[in-house]
Amino acid sequence: MAELTNEIKKIAVVGTGVIGNGWIARFLAQGYDVVATDPAEGAEGRMCAAVEHAWPALEKMGLAEGASQDRLHFESELKQAVADVDFIQECVPEREDLKRKVLADIDRHAKQGAVIASSTSGIVPSTLQADCQHPERVIVAHPFNPVYLIPLVELVGGQKTDSAVIEQARKFYDSIQMKPLVISTEIEGHVGDRLMEAIWREALHLVNDGVATTEEIDASIVYGPGLRWALMGPFLTLHLAGGDQGMRHMLEQFGPALKLPWTKLEAPELTDELSNRVIEGCEHQTEGQSVAELNKRRDEFLIELLELLEKYWPAANLNGRL
């Protein structure tokens, strides 16, 4: 049984890439002291710039009392960064060998009672905790970009994870205005990424086969199913497609179509030709717009969309877990 810290006051973020910096911004905006560490050259400067970029959006969302960018400290050594914190969010690159090594190092140096959460998008927690001395306190906490705005975080425990650790993590993420989804079964890619990967694979096939451009495929989602999914997701969207009888009628009428060879489950080979089509398509779509400008537009849109979601789907939950 893991002995947990009673109150989370200070957080460490290990790895300051896009996801790590997103976590840092969210934690700061919620009024926490944050210490970050990353061995990459120039990491501290990029981190500060990323937090500065995210801050206007967080101000629009509403900062917690005491929230300040001044509560962020960068530490060059991992040992010092994690030694005196209550919660550690690991965000190093998605390589199994690297993550296992870093998590084992974190576990070795973190104080008793600290929770260790990995932001892995696909690796199962039992694999990640395999080299840790205290695997019972290691979980997966997989967010979605931009972490400082998107509320979903998928929580998954490994074979040796203490259920009390998952519950404490769930309460913590809930307290920082996130929607923690506790997933009961370990599976590569968890839930959200597996669904996104299915669409991504199909999109690559459509480009590869010359059926549609990247711009046309994006438009087909933005102005079609994406609008409905933002409120209801795939199941309730199709429930409404069944009319008064809902999903029962939908499955009776459209279920046989599932046998038709519409989709291609395996991804196409990522040839140079396909890569160039995708890259050139995206560059054409964003011509004259910098990534920073696109990020700003995305953030403003997400803030308004979250307000709409709360208006039309308040306190959405899944058996009390969301």
PDB file of C-alpha atoms in Angstrom:
ATOM      1  CA  MET A   1       0.000   0.000   0.000  1.00  0.00           C
ATOM      2  CA  ALA A   2       1.438   3.356  -1.052  1.00  0.00           C
ATOM      3  CA  GLU A   3       1.815   6.039   1.608  1.00  0.00           C
ATOM      4  CA  LEU A   4       0.613   9.191  -0.106  1.00  0.00           C
ATOM      5  CA  THR A   5       1.258  12.858   0.507  1.00  0.00           C
ATOM      6  CA  ASN A   6      -1.795  14.401   2.152  1.00  0.00           C
ATOM      7  CA  GLU A   7      -1.714  17.621   0.163  1.00  0.00           C
ATOM      8  CA  ILE A   8      -0.134  18.449  -3.170  1.00  0.00           C
ATOM      9  CA  LYS A   9       1.648  21.800  -2.985  1.00  0.00           C
ATOM     10  CA  LYS A  10       4.652  21.539  -5.265  1.00  0.00           C
ATOM     11  CA  ILE A  11       4.919  19.810  -8.637  1.00  0.00           C
ATOM     12  CA  ALA A  12       7.846  18.743 -10.802  1.00  0.00           C
ATOM     13  CA  VAL A  13       7.645  18.428 -14.570  1.00  0.00           C
ATOM     14  CA  VAL A  14      10.354  16.283 -16.132  1.00  0.00           C
ATOM     15  CA  GLY A  15      10.744  17.065 -19.840  1.00  0.00           C
ATOM     16  CA  THR A  16       9.854  20.452 -21.319  1.00  0.00           C
ATOM     17  CA  GLY A  17       8.655  19.718 -24.812  1.00  0.00           C
ATOM     18  CA  VAL A  18       5.209  20.710 -26.072  1.00  0.00           C
ATOM     19  CA  ILE A  19       3.364  18.494 -23.568  1.00  0.00           C
ATOM     20  CA  GLY A  20       5.637  19.245 -20.628  1.00  0.00           C
ATOM     21  CA  ASN A  21       5.343  22.976 -21.158  1.00  0.00           C
ATOM     22  CA  GLY A  22       1.576  22.624 -21.468  1.00  0.00           C
ATOM     23  CA  TRP A  23       1.475  20.915 -18.074  1.00  0.00           C
ATOM     24  CA  ILE A  24       3.702  23.616 -16.582  1.00  0.00           C
ATOM     25  CA  ALA A  25       1.374  26.363 -17.803  1.00  0.00           C
ATOM     26  CA  ARG A  26      -1.716  24.606 -16.414  1.00  0.00           C
ATOM     27  CA  PHE A  27      -0.121  23.895 -13.031  1.00  0.00           C
ATOM     28  CA  LEU A  28       1.055  27.506 -12.695  1.00  0.00           C
ATOM     29  CA  ALA A  29      -2.360  28.836 -13.686  1.00  0.00           C
ATOM     30  CA  GLN A  30      -3.876  26.724 -10.918  1.00  0.00           C
ATOM     31  CA  GLY A  31      -1.646  28.387  -8.326  1.00  0.00           C
ATOM     32  CA  TYR A  32       1.032  25.731  -7.831  1.00  0.00           C
ATOM     33  CA  ASP A  33       4.771  26.008  -7.393  1.00  0.00           C
ATOM     34  CA  VAL A  34       6.423  24.181 -10.286  1.00  0.00           C
ATOM     35  CA  VAL A  35       9.995  23.013 -10.765  1.00  0.00           C
ATOM     36  CA  ALA A  36      10.942  21.850 -14.259  1.00  0.00           C
ATOM     37  CA  THR A  37      13.938  19.969 -15.567  1.00  0.00           C
ATOM     38  CA  ASP A  38      15.223  19.029 -19.008  1.00  0.00           C
ATOM     39  CA  PRO A  39      18.811  18.285 -20.087  1.00  0.00           C
ATOM     40  CA  ALA A  40      18.351  19.666 -23.618  1.00  0.00           C
ATOM     41  CA  GLU A  41      20.325  22.782 -24.491  1.00  0.00           C
ATOM     42  CA  GLY A  42      18.126  25.884 -24.461  1.00  0.00           C
ATOM     43  CA  ALA A  43      15.264  24.075 -22.719  1.00  0.00           C
ATOM     44  CA  GLU A  44      14.777  26.742 -20.055  1.00  0.00           C
ATOM     45  CA  GLY A  45      14.404  29.539 -22.595  1.00  0.00           C
ATOM     46  CA  ARG A  46      11.949  27.579 -24.721  1.00  0.00           C
ATOM     47  CA  MET A  47       9.966  26.679 -21.604  1.00  0.00           C
ATOM     48  CA  CYS A  48       9.625  30.298 -20.505  1.00  0.00           C
ATOM     49  CA  ALA A  49       8.584  31.361 -23.998  1.00  0.00           C
ATOM     50  CA  ALA A  50       5.944  28.601 -24.161  1.00  0.00           C
ATOM     51  CA  VAL A  51       4.453  29.550 -20.801  1.00  0.00           C
ATOM     52  CA  GLU A  52       4.430  33.214 -21.786  1.00  0.00           C
ATOM     53  CA  HIS A  53       2.606  32.297 -24.989  1.00  0.00           C
ATOM     54  CA  ALA A  54      -0.038  30.272 -23.127  1.00  0.00           C
ATOM     55  CA  TRP A  55      -0.641  32.816 -20.369  1.00  0.00           C
ATOM     56  CA  PRO A  56      -3.120  35.137 -22.193  1.00  0.00           C
ATOM     57  CA  ALA A  57      -5.396  32.171 -22.909  1.00  0.00           C
ATOM     58  CA  LEU A  58      -5.161  31.052 -19.291  1.00  0.00           C
ATOM     59  CA  GLU A  59      -6.012  34.559 -18.112  1.00  0.00           C
ATOM     60  CA  LYS A  60      -9.155  34.410 -20.253  1.00  0.00           C
ATOM     61  CA  MET A  61     -10.048  31.071 -18.700  1.00  0.00           C
ATOM     62  CA  GLY A  62      -9.454  32.493 -15.218  1.00  0.00           C
ATOM     63  CA  LEU A  63      -6.392  32.138 -13.029  1.00  0.00           C
ATOM     64  CA  ALA A  64      -6.488  30.603  -9.573  1.00  0.00           C
ATOM     65  CA  GLU A  65      -5.644  32.750  -6.569  1.00  0.00           C
ATOM     66  CA  GLY A  66      -1.899  33.191  -6.326  1.00  0.00           C
ATOM     67  CA  ALA A  67      -1.238  31.971  -9.856  1.00  0.00           C
ATOM     68  CA  SER A  68       1.977  33.430 -11.230  1.00  0.00           C
ATOM     69  CA  GLN A  69       4.684  32.629 -13.751  1.00  0.00           C
ATOM     70  CA  ASP A  70       7.130  33.652 -11.025  1.00  0.00           C
ATOM     71  CA  ARG A  71       6.346  30.409  -9.216  1.00  0.00           C
ATOM     72  CA  LEU A  72       8.250  28.463 -11.894  1.00  0.00           C
ATOM     73  CA  HIS A  73      11.824  27.317 -11.264  1.00  0.00           C
ATOM     74  CA  PHE A  74      14.108  25.480 -13.681  1.00  0.00           C
ATOM     75  CA  GLU A  75      16.513  22.912 -12.279  1.00  0.00           C
ATOM     76  CA  SER A  76      19.240  21.387 -14.441  1.00  0.00           C
ATOM     77  CA  GLU A  77      19.550  18.166 -12.410  1.00  0.00           C
ATOM     78  CA  LEU A  78      16.672  15.690 -12.220  1.00  0.00           C
ATOM     79  CA  LYS A  79      17.648  14.568  -8.726  1.00  0.00           C
ATOM     80  CA  GLN A  80      17.265  18.074  -7.304  1.00  0.00           C
ATOM     81  CA  ALA A  81      14.107  18.736  -9.318  1.00  0.00           C
ATOM     82  CA  VAL A  82      12.107  15.818  -7.910  1.00  0.00           C
ATOM     83  CA  ALA A  83      13.573  15.498  -4.417  1.00  0.00           C
ATOM     84  CA  ASP A  84      11.130  17.737  -2.579  1.00  0.00           C
ATOM     85  CA  VAL A  85       7.892  17.746  -4.590  1.00  0.00           C
ATOM     86  CA  ASP A  86       4.534  16.091  -4.011  1.00  0.00           C
ATOM     87  CA  PHE A  87       3.649  15.188  -7.596  1.00  0.00           C
ATOM     88  CA  ILE A  88       5.833  14.451 -10.617  1.00  0.00           C
ATOM     89  CA  GLN A  89       4.628  14.694 -14.218  1.00  0.00           C
ATOM     90  CA  GLU A  90       7.027  12.892 -16.573  1.00  0.00           C
ATOM     91  CA  CYS A  91       7.000  14.150 -20.173  1.00  0.00           C
ATOM     92  CA  VAL A  92      10.178  12.913 -21.841  1.00  0.00           C
ATOM     93  CA  PRO A  93      10.126  11.766 -25.505  1.00  0.00           C
ATOM     94  CA  GLU A  94       8.022   8.731 -26.387  1.00  0.00           C
ATOM     95  CA  ARG A  95      10.764   6.097 -26.335  1.00  0.00           C
ATOM     96  CA  GLU A  96      10.225   3.103 -24.073  1.00  0.00           C
ATOM     97  CA  ASP A  97      13.862   2.718 -23.054  1.00  0.00           C
ATOM     98  CA  LEU A  98      14.200   6.402 -22.208  1.00  0.00           C
ATOM     99  CA  LYS A  99      10.952   6.600 -20.277  1.00  0.00           C
ATOM    100  CA  ARG A 100      11.724   3.501 -18.247  1.00  0.00           C
ATOM    101  CA  LYS A 101      15.146   4.842 -17.322  1.00  0.00           C
ATOM    102  CA  VAL A 102      13.852   8.312 -16.414  1.00  0.00           C
ATOM    103  CA  LEU A 103      10.947   6.955 -14.387  1.00  0.00           C
ATOM    104  CA  ALA A 104      13.291   4.656 -12.474  1.00  0.00           C
ATOM    105  CA  ASP A 105      15.546   7.644 -11.738  1.00  0.00           C
ATOM    106  CA  ILE A 106      12.571   9.729 -10.638  1.00  0.00           C
ATOM    107  CA  ASP A 107      11.360   6.926  -8.386  1.00  0.00           C
ATOM    108  CA  ARG A 108      14.806   6.587  -6.839  1.00  0.00           C
ATOM    109  CA  HIS A 109      15.084  10.278  -5.942  1.00  0.00           C
ATOM    110  CA  ALA A 110      11.460  11.294  -5.238  1.00  0.00           C
ATOM    111  CA  LYS A 111      10.354  11.523  -1.640  1.00  0.00           C
ATOM    112  CA  GLN A 112       8.047   8.981  -0.072  1.00  0.00           C
ATOM    113  CA  GLY A 113       4.401   9.695  -0.835  1.00  0.00           C
ATOM    114  CA  ALA A 114       4.979  11.511  -4.116  1.00  0.00           C
ATOM    115  CA  VAL A 115       2.892  10.340  -7.074  1.00  0.00           C
ATOM    116  CA  ILE A 116       4.681   9.736 -10.394  1.00  0.00           C
ATOM    117  CA  ALA A 117       2.566  10.214 -13.528  1.00  0.00           C
ATOM    118  CA  SER A 118       3.748   9.554 -17.074  1.00  0.00           C
ATOM    119  CA  SER A 119       2.334  11.530 -19.977  1.00  0.00           C
ATOM    120  CA  THR A 120       2.928   8.659 -22.401  1.00  0.00           C
ATOM    121  CA  SER A 121       0.542   8.563 -25.326  1.00  0.00           C
ATOM    122  CA  GLY A 122       0.853   4.860 -26.011  1.00  0.00           C
ATOM    123  CA  ILE A 123       3.013   2.793 -23.634  1.00  0.00           C
ATOM    124  CA  VAL A 124       1.207   0.741 -20.973  1.00  0.00           C
ATOM    125  CA  PRO A 125       1.983   1.550 -17.326  1.00  0.00           C
ATOM    126  CA  SER A 126       3.071  -1.983 -16.396  1.00  0.00           C
ATOM    127  CA  THR A 127       5.944  -1.583 -18.835  1.00  0.00           C
ATOM    128  CA  LEU A 128       6.838   1.876 -17.573  1.00  0.00           C
ATOM    129  CA  GLN A 129       6.916   0.881 -13.890  1.00  0.00           C
ATOM    130  CA  ALA A 130       8.910  -2.322 -14.437  1.00  0.00           C
ATOM    131  CA  ASP A 131      12.264  -0.865 -13.315  1.00  0.00           C
ATOM    132  CA  CYS A 132      10.950   1.217 -10.392  1.00  0.00           C
ATOM    133  CA  GLN A 133      11.604   0.400  -6.749  1.00  0.00           C
ATOM    134  CA  HIS A 134       8.123   1.663  -5.868  1.00  0.00           C
ATOM    135  CA  PRO A 135       5.981   0.765  -8.897  1.00  0.00           C
ATOM    136  CA  GLU A 136       2.814   1.118  -6.836  1.00  0.00           C
ATOM    137  CA  ARG A 137       2.986   4.914  -7.163  1.00  0.00           C
ATOM    138  CA  VAL A 138       3.530   5.032 -10.942  1.00  0.00           C
ATOM    139  CA  ILE A 139       0.588   5.697 -13.272  1.00  0.00           C
ATOM    140  CA  VAL A 140      -0.117   6.916 -16.779  1.00  0.00           C
ATOM    141  CA  ALA A 141      -1.725  10.360 -17.002  1.00  0.00           C
ATOM    142  CA  HIS A 142      -2.111  11.011 -20.712  1.00  0.00           C
ATOM    143  CA  PRO A 143      -3.254  14.531 -21.695  1.00  0.00           C
ATOM    144  CA  PHE A 144      -4.119  16.140 -25.020  1.00  0.00           C
ATOM    145  CA  ASN A 145      -2.490  19.139 -26.675  1.00  0.00           C
ATOM    146  CA  PRO A 146      -2.758  21.964 -25.696  1.00  0.00           C
ATOM    147  CA  VAL A 147      -2.639  20.616 -22.155  1.00  0.00           C
ATOM    148  CA  TYR A 148      -3.302  24.038 -20.637  1.00  0.00           C
ATOM    149  CA  LEU A 149      -6.756  24.151 -22.299  1.00  0.00           C
ATOM    150  CA  ILE A 150      -7.918  20.631 -23.220  1.00  0.00           C
ATOM    151  CA  PRO A 151      -9.424  19.117 -20.050  1.00  0.00           C
ATOM    152  CA  LEU A 152      -9.262  15.373 -20.754  1.00  0.00           C
ATOM    153  CA  VAL A 153      -6.566  13.309 -19.026  1.00  0.00           C
ATOM    154  CA  GLU A 154      -6.623   9.514 -19.266  1.00  0.00           C
ATOM    155  CA  LEU A 155      -5.536   7.751 -16.071  1.00  0.00           C
ATOM    156  CA  VAL A 156      -4.324   4.168 -16.233  1.00  0.00           C
ATOM    157  CA  GLY A 157      -2.695   2.038 -13.558  1.00  0.00           C
ATOM    158  CA  GLY A 158      -0.280  -0.819 -14.140  1.00  0.00           C
ATOM    159  CA  GLN A 159      -0.310  -4.295 -12.622  1.00  0.00           C
ATOM    160  CA  LYS A 160       1.516  -3.019  -9.539  1.00  0.00           C
ATOM    161  CA  THR A 161      -0.166   0.386  -9.208  1.00  0.00           C
ATOM    162  CA  ASP A 162      -1.989   1.007  -5.928  1.00  0.00           C
ATOM    163  CA  SER A 163      -5.636   1.927  -6.511  1.00  0.00           C
ATOM    164  CA  ALA A 164      -5.259   4.672  -3.888  1.00  0.00           C
ATOM    165  CA  VAL A 165      -2.696   6.366  -6.131  1.00  0.00           C
ATOM    166  CA  ILE A 166      -5.125   6.419  -9.049  1.00  0.00           C
ATOM    167  CA  GLU A 167      -7.831   7.876  -6.823  1.00  0.00           C
ATOM    168  CA  GLN A 168      -5.535  10.579  -5.490  1.00  0.00           C
ATOM    169  CA  ALA A 169      -4.462  11.438  -9.029  1.00  0.00           C
ATOM    170  CA  ARG A 170      -8.100  11.571 -10.134  1.00  0.00           C
ATOM    171  CA  LYS A 171      -8.959  14.010  -7.365  1.00  0.00           C
ATOM    172  CA  PHE A 172      -5.893  16.118  -8.086  1.00  0.00           C
ATOM    173  CA  TYR A 173      -6.564  16.456 -11.819  1.00  0.00           C
ATOM    174  CA  ASP A 174     -10.201  17.170 -11.117  1.00  0.00           C
ATOM    175  CA  SER A 175      -9.115  19.970  -8.776  1.00  0.00           C
ATOM    176  CA  ILE A 176      -7.106  21.652 -11.560  1.00  0.00           C
ATOM    177  CA  GLN A 177     -10.143  21.876 -13.839  1.00  0.00           C
ATOM    178  CA  MET A 178      -9.455  18.716 -15.842  1.00  0.00           C
ATOM    179  CA  LYS A 179     -11.729  15.820 -16.768  1.00  0.00           C
ATOM    180  CA  PRO A 180      -9.918  12.689 -15.551  1.00  0.00           C
ATOM    181  CA  LEU A 181     -11.043   9.493 -17.263  1.00  0.00           C
ATOM    182  CA  VAL A 182     -10.020   6.397 -15.310  1.00  0.00           C
ATOM    183  CA  ILE A 183      -9.385   3.550 -17.753  1.00  0.00           C
ATOM    184  CA  SER A 184      -9.694   0.145 -16.124  1.00  0.00           C
ATOM    185  CA  THR A 185      -7.725  -1.867 -18.698  1.00  0.00           C
ATOM    186  CA  GLU A 186      -4.184  -1.344 -19.942  1.00  0.00           C
ATOM    187  CA  ILE A 187      -3.974  -1.049 -23.709  1.00  0.00           C
ATOM    188  CA  GLU A 188      -1.436   0.522 -26.050  1.00  0.00           C
ATOM    189  CA  GLY A 189      -2.591   3.990 -27.061  1.00  0.00           C
ATOM    190  CA  HIS A 190      -5.200   4.068 -24.268  1.00  0.00           C
ATOM    191  CA  VAL A 191      -8.583   5.291 -25.642  1.00  0.00           C
ATOM    192  CA  GLY A 192      -8.382   8.747 -27.192  1.00  0.00           C
ATOM    193  CA  ASP A 193      -5.234   8.108 -29.220  1.00  0.00           C
ATOM    194  CA  ARG A 194      -6.540   4.820 -30.583  1.00  0.00           C
ATOM    195  CA  LEU A 195      -9.594   6.623 -31.939  1.00  0.00           C
ATOM    196  CA  MET A 196      -7.514   9.457 -33.386  1.00  0.00           C
ATOM    197  CA  GLU A 197      -5.067   6.993 -34.951  1.00  0.00           C
ATOM    198  CA  ALA A 198      -7.908   5.185 -36.730  1.00  0.00           C
ATOM    199  CA  ILE A 199      -8.994   8.423 -38.402  1.00  0.00           C
ATOM    200  CA  TRP A 200      -5.375   9.396 -39.101  1.00  0.00           C
ATOM    201  CA  ARG A 201      -4.654   6.084 -40.861  1.00  0.00           C
ATOM    202  CA  GLU A 202      -7.772   6.432 -43.003  1.00  0.00           C
ATOM    203  CA  ALA A 203      -6.883  10.045 -43.819  1.00  0.00           C
ATOM    204  CA  LEU A 204      -3.429   8.967 -45.013  1.00  0.00           C
ATOM    205  CA  HIS A 205      -4.997   6.357 -47.281  1.00  0.00           C
ATOM    206  CA  LEU A 206      -7.308   8.985 -48.813  1.00  0.00           C
ATOM    207  CA  VAL A 207      -4.346  11.243 -49.564  1.00  0.00           C
ATOM    208  CA  ASN A 208      -2.180   8.358 -50.789  1.00  0.00           C
ATOM    209  CA  ASP A 209      -4.911   7.117 -53.146  1.00  0.00           C
ATOM    210  CA  GLY A 210      -5.504  10.597 -54.532  1.00  0.00           C
ATOM    211  CA  VAL A 211      -9.086  10.701 -53.247  1.00  0.00           C
ATOM    212  CA  ALA A 212      -8.770  13.983 -51.356  1.00  0.00           C
ATOM    213  CA  THR A 213      -6.221  16.617 -50.334  1.00  0.00           C
ATOM    214  CA  THR A 214      -5.247  17.380 -46.744  1.00  0.00           C
ATOM    215  CA  GLU A 215      -7.391  20.515 -46.925  1.00  0.00           C
ATOM    216  CA  GLU A 216     -10.442  18.625 -48.179  1.00  0.00           C
ATOM    217  CA  ILE A 217     -10.071  15.957 -45.514  1.00  0.00           C
ATOM    218  CA  ASP A 218      -9.762  18.565 -42.758  1.00  0.00           C
ATOM    219  CA  ALA A 219     -12.850  20.354 -44.102  1.00  0.00           C
ATOM    220  CA  SER A 220     -14.799  17.083 -44.105  1.00  0.00           C
ATOM    221  CA  ILE A 221     -14.217  16.786 -40.352  1.00  0.00           C
ATOM    222  CA  VAL A 222     -14.445  20.472 -39.374  1.00  0.00           C
ATOM    223  CA  TYR A 223     -17.781  21.076 -41.127  1.00  0.00           C
ATOM    224  CA  GLY A 224     -19.190  17.587 -40.651  1.00  0.00           C
ATOM    225  CA  PRO A 225     -18.776  15.013 -37.875  1.00  0.00           C
ATOM    226  CA  GLY A 226     -16.336  17.158 -35.898  1.00  0.00           C
ATOM    227  CA  LEU A 227     -19.103  19.623 -35.038  1.00  0.00           C
ATOM    228  CA  ARG A 228     -21.238  16.859 -33.564  1.00  0.00           C
ATOM    229  CA  TRP A 229     -18.380  15.012 -31.877  1.00  0.00           C
ATOM    230  CA  ALA A 230     -17.473  18.153 -29.935  1.00  0.00           C
ATOM    231  CA  LEU A 231     -20.737  17.754 -28.035  1.00  0.00           C
ATOM    232  CA  MET A 232     -21.720  14.099 -28.100  1.00  0.00           C
ATOM    233  CA  GLY A 233     -18.936  11.848 -29.370  1.00  0.00           C
ATOM    234  CA  PRO A 234     -19.440   8.980 -31.849  1.00  0.00           C
ATOM    235  CA  PHE A 235     -21.920   6.878 -29.913  1.00  0.00           C
ATOM    236  CA  LEU A 236     -24.491   9.522 -29.005  1.00  0.00           C
ATOM    237  CA  THR A 237     -24.127  11.073 -32.468  1.00  0.00           C
ATOM    238  CA  LEU A 238     -25.185   7.768 -34.037  1.00  0.00           C
ATOM    239  CA  HIS A 239     -27.816   7.237 -31.329  1.00  0.00           C
ATOM    240  CA  LEU A 240     -29.575  10.328 -32.694  1.00  0.00           C
ATOM    241  CA  ALA A 241     -29.167   9.005 -36.256  1.00  0.00           C
ATOM    242  CA  GLY A 242     -31.557   6.188 -35.317  1.00  0.00           C
ATOM    243  CA  GLY A 243     -34.500   8.521 -34.839  1.00  0.00           C
ATOM    244  CA  ASP A 244     -36.970   7.908 -32.028  1.00  0.00           C
ATOM    245  CA  GLN A 245     -35.651   4.378 -31.466  1.00  0.00           C
ATOM    246  CA  GLY A 246     -32.091   5.616 -31.190  1.00  0.00           C
ATOM    247  CA  MET A 247     -29.173   3.209 -31.387  1.00  0.00           C
ATOM    248  CA  ARG A 248     -31.478   0.174 -31.659  1.00  0.00           C
ATOM    249  CA  HIS A 249     -32.804   1.320 -35.051  1.00  0.00           C
ATOM    250  CA  MET A 250     -29.438   2.701 -36.166  1.00  0.00           C
ATOM    251  CA  LEU A 251     -27.772  -0.695 -35.740  1.00  0.00           C
ATOM    252  CA  GLU A 252     -30.627  -2.496 -37.483  1.00  0.00           C
ATOM    253  CA  GLN A 253     -30.517  -0.138 -40.474  1.00  0.00           C
ATOM    254  CA  PHE A 254     -26.829   0.675 -40.824  1.00  0.00           C
ATOM    255  CA  GLY A 255     -25.170  -2.229 -38.990  1.00  0.00           C
ATOM    256  CA  PRO A 256     -24.791  -4.340 -42.159  1.00  0.00           C
ATOM    257  CA  ALA A 257     -22.711  -1.531 -43.714  1.00  0.00           C
ATOM    258  CA  LEU A 258     -19.959  -2.336 -41.191  1.00  0.00           C
ATOM    259  CA  LYS A 259     -19.187  -5.390 -43.321  1.00  0.00           C
ATOM    260  CA  LEU A 260     -18.547  -3.284 -46.403  1.00  0.00           C
ATOM    261  CA  PRO A 261     -14.873  -2.666 -47.262  1.00  0.00           C
ATOM    262  CA  TRP A 262     -15.005   1.076 -46.698  1.00  0.00           C
ATOM    263  CA  THR A 263     -12.068   1.413 -44.356  1.00  0.00           C
ATOM    264  CA  LYS A 264      -8.448   0.273 -44.378  1.00  0.00           C
ATOM    265  CA  LEU A 265      -7.337  -0.714 -40.914  1.00  0.00           C
ATOM    266  CA  GLU A 266      -3.591  -0.775 -41.612  1.00  0.00           C
ATOM    267  CA  ALA A 267      -1.719   2.443 -42.277  1.00  0.00           C
ATOM    268  CA  PRO A 268      -0.248   2.946 -45.756  1.00  0.00           C
ATOM    269  CA  GLU A 269       3.502   2.832 -46.174  1.00  0.00           C
ATOM    270  CA  LEU A 270       4.829   6.295 -45.400  1.00  0.00           C
ATOM    271  CA  THR A 271       6.734   6.733 -48.655  1.00  0.00           C
ATOM    272  CA  ASP A 272       8.550   9.913 -49.658  1.00  0.00           C
ATOM    273  CA  GLU A 273       5.753  10.620 -52.112  1.00  0.00           C
ATOM    274  CA  LEU A 274       3.035  10.331 -49.464  1.00  0.00           C
ATOM    275  CA  SER A 275       5.065  12.354 -46.969  1.00  0.00           C
ATOM    276  CA  ASN A 276       5.544  15.119 -49.519  1.00  0.00           C
ATOM    277  CA  ARG A 277       1.819  15.178 -50.344  1.00  0.00           C
ATOM    278  CA  VAL A 278       0.937  15.557 -46.671  1.00  0.00           C
ATOM    279  CA  ILE A 279       3.630  18.159 -45.969  1.00  0.00           C
ATOM    280  CA  GLU A 280       2.875  20.220 -49.075  1.00  0.00           C
ATOM    281  CA  GLY A 281      -0.852  20.015 -48.378  1.00  0.00           C
ATOM    282  CA  CYS A 282      -0.457  21.321 -44.831  1.00  0.00           C
ATOM    283  CA  GLU A 283       1.910  24.068 -45.949  1.00  0.00           C
ATOM    284  CA  HIS A 284      -0.602  25.125 -48.621  1.00  0.00           C
ATOM    285  CA  GLN A 285      -3.396  25.217 -46.038  1.00  0.00           C
ATOM    286  CA  THR A 286      -1.380  27.446 -43.712  1.00  0.00           C
ATOM    287  CA  GLU A 287       0.365  29.630 -46.284  1.00  0.00           C
ATOM    288  CA  GLY A 288       1.026  33.086 -44.860  1.00  0.00           C
ATOM    289  CA  GLN A 289       0.258  32.002 -41.279  1.00  0.00           C
ATOM    290  CA  SER A 290       2.883  31.180 -38.684  1.00  0.00           C
ATOM    291  CA  VAL A 291       2.508  28.320 -36.222  1.00  0.00           C
ATOM    292  CA  ALA A 292       2.305  30.906 -33.435  1.00  0.00           C
ATOM    293  CA  GLU A 293      -0.629  32.598 -35.184  1.00  0.00           C
ATOM    294  CA  LEU A 294      -2.357  29.256 -35.690  1.00  0.00           C
ATOM    295  CA  ASN A 295      -1.824  28.357 -32.040  1.00  0.00           C
ATOM    296  CA  LYS A 296      -3.363  31.654 -30.952  1.00  0.00           C
ATOM    297  CA  ARG A 297      -6.407  31.140 -33.169  1.00  0.00           C
ATOM    298  CA  ARG A 298      -6.773  27.564 -31.906  1.00  0.00           C
ATOM    299  CA  ASP A 299      -6.589  28.666 -28.271  1.00  0.00           C
ATOM    300  CA  GLU A 300      -9.205  31.394 -28.727  1.00  0.00           C
ATOM    301  CA  PHE A 301     -11.503  28.926 -30.461  1.00  0.00           C
ATOM    302  CA  LEU A 302     -11.056  26.289 -27.751  1.00  0.00           C
ATOM    303  CA  ILE A 303     -11.879  28.768 -24.989  1.00  0.00           C
ATOM    304  CA  GLU A 304     -15.181  29.661 -26.637  1.00  0.00           C
ATOM    305  CA  LEU A 305     -15.893  26.025 -27.477  1.00  0.00           C
ATOM    306  CA  LEU A 306     -15.332  24.949 -23.874  1.00  0.00           C
ATOM    307  CA  GLU A 307     -17.792  27.625 -22.765  1.00  0.00           C
ATOM    308  CA  LEU A 308     -20.354  26.242 -25.219  1.00  0.00           C
ATOM    309  CA  LEU A 309     -19.718  22.682 -24.065  1.00  0.00           C
ATOM    310  CA  GLU A 310     -20.318  23.660 -20.457  1.00  0.00           C
ATOM    311  CA  LYS A 311     -23.542  25.430 -21.483  1.00  0.00           C
ATOM    312  CA  TYR A 312     -25.000  22.534 -23.467  1.00  0.00           C
ATOM    313  CA  TRP A 313     -23.399  19.571 -21.680  1.00  0.00           C
ATOM    314  CA  PRO A 314     -22.811  20.741 -18.089  1.00  0.00           C
ATOM    315  CA  ALA A 315     -20.953  18.408 -15.762  1.00  0.00           C
ATOM    316  CA  ALA A 316     -20.783  15.684 -18.412  1.00  0.00           C
ATOM    317  CA  ASN A 317     -19.754  12.484 -16.682  1.00  0.00           C
ATOM    318  CA  LEU A 318     -19.133   8.809 -17.272  1.00  0.00           C
ATOM    319  CA  ASN A 319     -20.336   6.918 -14.213  1.00  0.00           C
ATOM    320  CA  GLY A 320     -19.028   9.759 -12.069  1.00  0.00           C
ATOM    321  CA  ARG A 321     -15.509   9.451 -13.507  1.00  0.00           C
ATOM    322  CA  LEU A 322     -15.639  12.550 -15.689  1.00  0.00           C
TER     323      LEU A 322
END
